[in-house]
PDB file of C-alpha atoms in Angstrom:
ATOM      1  CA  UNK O   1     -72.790 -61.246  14.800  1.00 55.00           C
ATOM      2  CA  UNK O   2     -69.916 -61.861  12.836  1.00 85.00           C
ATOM      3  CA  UNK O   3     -68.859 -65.004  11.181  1.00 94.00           C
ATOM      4  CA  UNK O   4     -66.802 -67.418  13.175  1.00 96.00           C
ATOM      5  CA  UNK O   5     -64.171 -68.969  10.557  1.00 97.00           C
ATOM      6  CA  UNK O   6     -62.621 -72.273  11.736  1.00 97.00           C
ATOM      7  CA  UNK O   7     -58.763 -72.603  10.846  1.00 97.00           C
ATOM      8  CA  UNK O   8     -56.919 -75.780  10.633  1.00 96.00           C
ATOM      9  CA  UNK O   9     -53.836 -74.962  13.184  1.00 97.00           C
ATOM     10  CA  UNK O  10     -50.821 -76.720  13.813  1.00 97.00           C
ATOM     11  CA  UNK O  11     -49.139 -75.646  17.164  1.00 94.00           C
ATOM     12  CA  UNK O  12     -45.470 -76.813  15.473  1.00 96.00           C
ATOM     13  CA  UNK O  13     -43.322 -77.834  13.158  1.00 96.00           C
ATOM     14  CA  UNK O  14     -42.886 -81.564  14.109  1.00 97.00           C
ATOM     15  CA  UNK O  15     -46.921 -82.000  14.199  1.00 96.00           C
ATOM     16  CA  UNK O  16     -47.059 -80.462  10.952  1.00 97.00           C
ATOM     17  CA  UNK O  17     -44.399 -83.064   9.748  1.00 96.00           C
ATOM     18  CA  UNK O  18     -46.429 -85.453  11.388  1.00 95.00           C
ATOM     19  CA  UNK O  19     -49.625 -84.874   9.953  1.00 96.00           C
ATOM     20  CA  UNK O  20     -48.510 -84.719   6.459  1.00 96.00           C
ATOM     21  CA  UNK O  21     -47.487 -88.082   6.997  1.00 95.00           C
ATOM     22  CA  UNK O  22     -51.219 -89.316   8.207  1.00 93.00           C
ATOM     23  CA  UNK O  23     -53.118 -86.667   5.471  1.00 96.00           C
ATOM     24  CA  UNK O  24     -53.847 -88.344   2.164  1.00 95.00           C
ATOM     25  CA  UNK O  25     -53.666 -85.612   0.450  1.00 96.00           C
ATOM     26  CA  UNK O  26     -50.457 -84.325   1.530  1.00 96.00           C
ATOM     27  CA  UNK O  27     -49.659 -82.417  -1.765  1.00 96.00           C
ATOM     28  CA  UNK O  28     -52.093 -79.868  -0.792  1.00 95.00           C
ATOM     29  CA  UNK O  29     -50.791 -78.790   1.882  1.00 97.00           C
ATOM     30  CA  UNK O  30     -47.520 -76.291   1.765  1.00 97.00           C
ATOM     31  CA  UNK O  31     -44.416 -77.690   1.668  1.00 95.00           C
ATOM     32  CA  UNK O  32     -43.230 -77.248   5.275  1.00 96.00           C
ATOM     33  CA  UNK O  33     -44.323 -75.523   8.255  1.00 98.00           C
ATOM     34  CA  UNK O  34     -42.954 -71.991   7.620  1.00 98.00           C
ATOM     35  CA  UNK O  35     -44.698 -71.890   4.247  1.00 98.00           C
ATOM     36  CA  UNK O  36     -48.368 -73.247   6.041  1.00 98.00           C
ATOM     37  CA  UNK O  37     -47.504 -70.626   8.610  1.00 97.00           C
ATOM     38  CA  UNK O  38     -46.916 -68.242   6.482  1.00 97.00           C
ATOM     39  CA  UNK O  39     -49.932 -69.190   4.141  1.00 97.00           C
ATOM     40  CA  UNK O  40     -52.092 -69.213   7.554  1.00 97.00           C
ATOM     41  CA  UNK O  41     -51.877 -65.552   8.517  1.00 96.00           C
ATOM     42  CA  UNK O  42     -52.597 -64.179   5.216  1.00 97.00           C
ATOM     43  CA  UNK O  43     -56.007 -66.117   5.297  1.00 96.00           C
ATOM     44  CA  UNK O  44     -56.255 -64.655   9.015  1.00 96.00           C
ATOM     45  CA  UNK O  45     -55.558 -60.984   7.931  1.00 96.00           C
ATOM     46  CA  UNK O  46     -58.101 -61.796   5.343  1.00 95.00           C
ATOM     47  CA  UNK O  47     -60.788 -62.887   7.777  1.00 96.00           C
ATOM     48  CA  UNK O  48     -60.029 -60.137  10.673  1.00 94.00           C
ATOM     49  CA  UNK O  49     -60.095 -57.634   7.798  1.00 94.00           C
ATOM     50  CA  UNK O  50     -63.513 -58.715   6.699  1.00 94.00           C
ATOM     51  CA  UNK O  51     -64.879 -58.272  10.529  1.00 94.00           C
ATOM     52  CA  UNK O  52     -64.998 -62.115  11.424  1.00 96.00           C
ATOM     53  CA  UNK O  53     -63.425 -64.147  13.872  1.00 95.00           C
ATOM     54  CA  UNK O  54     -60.298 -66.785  12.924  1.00 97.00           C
ATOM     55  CA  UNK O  55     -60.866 -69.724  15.748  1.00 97.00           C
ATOM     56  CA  UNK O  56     -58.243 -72.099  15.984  1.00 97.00           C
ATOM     57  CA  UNK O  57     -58.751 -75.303  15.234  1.00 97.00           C
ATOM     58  CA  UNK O  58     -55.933 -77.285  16.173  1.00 95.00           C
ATOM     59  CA  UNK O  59     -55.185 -80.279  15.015  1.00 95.00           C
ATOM     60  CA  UNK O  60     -53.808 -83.068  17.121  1.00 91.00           C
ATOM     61  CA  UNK O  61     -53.520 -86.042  14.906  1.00 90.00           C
ATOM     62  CA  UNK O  62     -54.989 -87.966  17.268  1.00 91.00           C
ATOM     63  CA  UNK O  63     -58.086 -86.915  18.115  1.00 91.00           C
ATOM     64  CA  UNK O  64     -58.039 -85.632  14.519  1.00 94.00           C
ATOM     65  CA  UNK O  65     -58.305 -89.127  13.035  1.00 92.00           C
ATOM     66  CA  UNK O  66     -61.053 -90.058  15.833  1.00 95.00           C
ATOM     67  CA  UNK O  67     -62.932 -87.301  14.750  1.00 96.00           C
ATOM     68  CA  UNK O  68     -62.807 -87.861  11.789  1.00 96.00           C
ATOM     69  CA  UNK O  69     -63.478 -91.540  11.766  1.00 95.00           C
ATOM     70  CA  UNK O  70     -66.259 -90.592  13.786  1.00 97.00           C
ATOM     71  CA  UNK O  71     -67.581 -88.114  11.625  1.00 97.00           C
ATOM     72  CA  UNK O  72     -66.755 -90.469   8.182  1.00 97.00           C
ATOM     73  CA  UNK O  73     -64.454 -87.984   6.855  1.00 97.00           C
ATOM     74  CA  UNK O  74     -60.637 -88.626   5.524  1.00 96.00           C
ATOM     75  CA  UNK O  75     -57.544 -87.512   6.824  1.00 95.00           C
ATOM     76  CA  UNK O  76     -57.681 -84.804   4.115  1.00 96.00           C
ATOM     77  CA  UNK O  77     -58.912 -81.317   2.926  1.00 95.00           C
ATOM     78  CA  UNK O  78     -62.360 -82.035   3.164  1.00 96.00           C
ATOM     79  CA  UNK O  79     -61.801 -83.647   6.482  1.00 97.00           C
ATOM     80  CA  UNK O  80     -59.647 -80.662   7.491  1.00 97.00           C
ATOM     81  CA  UNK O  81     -62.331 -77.900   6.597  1.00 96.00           C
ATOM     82  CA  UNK O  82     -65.024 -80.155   8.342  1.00 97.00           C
ATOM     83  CA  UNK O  83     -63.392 -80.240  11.525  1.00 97.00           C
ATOM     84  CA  UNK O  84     -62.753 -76.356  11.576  1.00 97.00           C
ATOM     85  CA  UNK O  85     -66.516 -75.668  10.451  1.00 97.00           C
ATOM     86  CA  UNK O  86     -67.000 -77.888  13.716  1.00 96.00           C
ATOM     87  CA  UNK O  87     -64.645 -76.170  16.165  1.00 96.00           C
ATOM     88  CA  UNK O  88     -65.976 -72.798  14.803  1.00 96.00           C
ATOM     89  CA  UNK O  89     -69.474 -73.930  15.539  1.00 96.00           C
ATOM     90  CA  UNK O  90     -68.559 -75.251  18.968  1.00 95.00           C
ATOM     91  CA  UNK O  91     -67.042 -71.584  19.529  1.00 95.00           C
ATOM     92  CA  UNK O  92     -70.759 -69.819  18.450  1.00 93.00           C
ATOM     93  CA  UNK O  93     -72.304 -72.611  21.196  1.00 95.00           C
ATOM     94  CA  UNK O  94     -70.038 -72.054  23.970  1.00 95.00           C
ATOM     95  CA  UNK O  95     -67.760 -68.933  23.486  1.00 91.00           C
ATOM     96  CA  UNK O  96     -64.914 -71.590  24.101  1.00 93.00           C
ATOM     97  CA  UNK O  97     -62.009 -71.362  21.704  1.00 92.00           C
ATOM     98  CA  UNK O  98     -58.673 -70.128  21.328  1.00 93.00           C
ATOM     99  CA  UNK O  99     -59.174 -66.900  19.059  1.00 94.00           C
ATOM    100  CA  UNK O 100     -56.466 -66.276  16.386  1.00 92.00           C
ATOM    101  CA  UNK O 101     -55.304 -62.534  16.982  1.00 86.00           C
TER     102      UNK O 101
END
């Protein structure tokens, strides 16, 4: 099976504003929108070119911060790549997911 690769996703520019203003780490994230977006589908050509599956993980900042809170993570790039390894491993479970062509 291939692997399932869990991508932080941002469905648009104002959440993206909005969750750099929650992440505490905001200066490792690109600049604005258009450069994440940008940034985003390299990595995905990457992983569909290496025979895995991009799964999006998308974050609303909401249930982001519960999660993570839950999960005793910050609002940050650890939190960020925990919550896609979790989405991604939900997809293996349940085949439920929203597939990044």
């Amino acid at each position: 099976m291939n692997d399932v690769i869990g991508v932080a996703w941002f469905k648009d520019e104002p959440t993206y504003r909005r969750a750099l203003a929650i992440f505490t780490d905001p200066e490792n994230m690109p600049a604005t929108f258009a450069d994440w977006k940008a940034l985003v589908e390299k990595q995905c050509e990457l992983i569909r070119g290496n025979g895995d599956i991009a799964i999006r993980a998308d974050i609303d900042l909401e249930t982001f911060a519960d999660w993570c809170n839950a999960h005793g993570h910050k609002a940050d790039s650890q939190g960020r790549t925990a919550f896609a390894n979790h989405i991604a491993l939900e997809y293996r479970k349940t085949g439920q997911g929203t597939v990044i062509e």
